[in-house]
Short mmCIF file of C-alpha atoms in Angstrom, two decimals:
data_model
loop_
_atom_site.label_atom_id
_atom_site.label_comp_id
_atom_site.label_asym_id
_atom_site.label_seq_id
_atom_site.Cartn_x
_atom_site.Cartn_y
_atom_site.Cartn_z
CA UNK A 1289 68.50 -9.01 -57.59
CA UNK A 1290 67.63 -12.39 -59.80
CA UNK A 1291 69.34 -15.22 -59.84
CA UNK A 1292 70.56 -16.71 -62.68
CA UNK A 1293 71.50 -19.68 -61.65
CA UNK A 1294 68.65 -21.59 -62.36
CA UNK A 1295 67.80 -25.18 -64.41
CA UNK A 1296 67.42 -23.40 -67.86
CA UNK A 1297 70.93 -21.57 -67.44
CA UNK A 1298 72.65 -24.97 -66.19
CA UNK A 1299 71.15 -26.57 -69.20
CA UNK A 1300 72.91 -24.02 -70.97
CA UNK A 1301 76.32 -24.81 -69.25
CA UNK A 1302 75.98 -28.14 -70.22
CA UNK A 1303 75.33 -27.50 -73.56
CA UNK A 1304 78.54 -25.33 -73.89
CA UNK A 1305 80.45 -28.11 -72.23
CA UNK A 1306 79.18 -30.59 -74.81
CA UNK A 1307 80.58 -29.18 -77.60
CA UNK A 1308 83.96 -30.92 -78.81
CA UNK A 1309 85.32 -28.52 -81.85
CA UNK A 1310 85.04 -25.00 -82.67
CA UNK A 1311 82.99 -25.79 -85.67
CA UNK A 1312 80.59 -27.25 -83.65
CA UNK A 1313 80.33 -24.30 -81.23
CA UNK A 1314 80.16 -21.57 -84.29
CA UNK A 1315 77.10 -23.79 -85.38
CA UNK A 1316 75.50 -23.79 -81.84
CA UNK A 1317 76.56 -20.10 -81.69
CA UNK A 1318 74.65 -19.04 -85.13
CA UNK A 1319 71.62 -20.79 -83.68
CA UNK A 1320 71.48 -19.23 -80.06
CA UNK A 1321 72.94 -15.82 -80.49
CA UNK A 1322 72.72 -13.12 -83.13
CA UNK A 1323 76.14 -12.24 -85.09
CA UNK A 1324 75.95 -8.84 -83.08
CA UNK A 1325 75.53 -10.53 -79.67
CA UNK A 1326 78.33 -13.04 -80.47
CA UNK A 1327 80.74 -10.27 -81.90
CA UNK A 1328 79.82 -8.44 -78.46
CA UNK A 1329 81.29 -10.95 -76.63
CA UNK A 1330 84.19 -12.04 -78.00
CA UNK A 1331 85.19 -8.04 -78.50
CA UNK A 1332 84.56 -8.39 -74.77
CA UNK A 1333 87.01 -11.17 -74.33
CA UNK A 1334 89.39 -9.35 -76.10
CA UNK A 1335 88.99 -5.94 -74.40
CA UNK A 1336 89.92 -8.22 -71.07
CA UNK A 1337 93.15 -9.85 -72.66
CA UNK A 1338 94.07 -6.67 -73.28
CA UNK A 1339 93.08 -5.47 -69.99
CA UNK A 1340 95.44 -8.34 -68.55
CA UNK A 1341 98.62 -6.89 -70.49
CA UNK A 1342 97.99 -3.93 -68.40
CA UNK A 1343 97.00 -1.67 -71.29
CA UNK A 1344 95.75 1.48 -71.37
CA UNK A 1345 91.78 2.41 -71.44
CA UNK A 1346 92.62 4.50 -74.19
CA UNK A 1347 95.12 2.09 -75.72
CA UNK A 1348 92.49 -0.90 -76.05
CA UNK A 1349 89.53 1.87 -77.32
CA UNK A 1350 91.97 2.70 -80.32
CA UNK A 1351 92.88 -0.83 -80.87
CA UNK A 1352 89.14 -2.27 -80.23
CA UNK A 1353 87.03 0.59 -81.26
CA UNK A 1354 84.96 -0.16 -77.82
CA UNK A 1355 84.24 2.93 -75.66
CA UNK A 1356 86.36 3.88 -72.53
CA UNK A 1357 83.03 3.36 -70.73
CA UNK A 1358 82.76 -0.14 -72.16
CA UNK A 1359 85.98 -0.97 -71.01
CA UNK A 1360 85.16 0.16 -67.80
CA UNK A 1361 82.79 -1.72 -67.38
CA UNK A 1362 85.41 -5.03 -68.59
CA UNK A 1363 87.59 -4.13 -66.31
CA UNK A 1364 85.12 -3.99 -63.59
CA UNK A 1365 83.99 -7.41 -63.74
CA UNK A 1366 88.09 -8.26 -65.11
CA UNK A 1367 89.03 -7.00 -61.42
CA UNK A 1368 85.82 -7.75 -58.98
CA UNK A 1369 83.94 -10.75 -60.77
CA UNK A 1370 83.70 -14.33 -60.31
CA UNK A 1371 87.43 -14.60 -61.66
CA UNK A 1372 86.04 -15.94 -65.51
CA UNK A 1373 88.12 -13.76 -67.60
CA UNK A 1374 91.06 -14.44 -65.77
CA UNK A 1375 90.68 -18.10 -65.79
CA UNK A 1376 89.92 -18.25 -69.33
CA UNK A 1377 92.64 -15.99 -70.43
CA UNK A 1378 95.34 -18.22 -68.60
CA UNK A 1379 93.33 -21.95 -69.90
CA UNK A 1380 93.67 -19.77 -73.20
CA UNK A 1381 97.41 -18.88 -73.50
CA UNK A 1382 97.99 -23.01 -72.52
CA UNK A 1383 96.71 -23.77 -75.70
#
């Protein structure tokens, strides 16, 4: 398996943590990331909020329009990851 962690990816990280305003991450965004790949993500963000209200697979495919698969997936990482989606979900409803 590679690991990711590596100088080029914490360079990353810091850029991410550099930005102050959403304007100025949409900018950075547009410049690292196609539309599709940033769309991707954030309907991946959403498929794990919903995820977190305990929603159904089928529920979140006929709000989202992502696959049951995809969400699988989600929820995989939601459930067994590194505990990102959870901790952004709960910085997220503090704002």
């Amino acid at each position: 398996m590679c690991n990711w962690h590596n100088e080029s990816t914490d360079e990353l990280c810091e850029a991410l943590l550099a930005l102050k305003n959403k304007e100025e991450c949409y900018a950075f965004l547009d410049d690292i990331c196609t539309i599709k790949e940033v769309l991707e993500m954030s309907q991946r963000l959403w498929v794990a909020k919903l995820l977190n209200k305990d929603m159904s697979y089928v529920q979140i495919s006929r709000q989202t329009g992502v696959s049951t698969s995809t969400i699988s997936r989600i929820s995989k990482c939601f459930e067994y990851g590194n505990g990102g989606y959870k901790m952004i979900i709960e910085r997220l409803q503090e704002v």
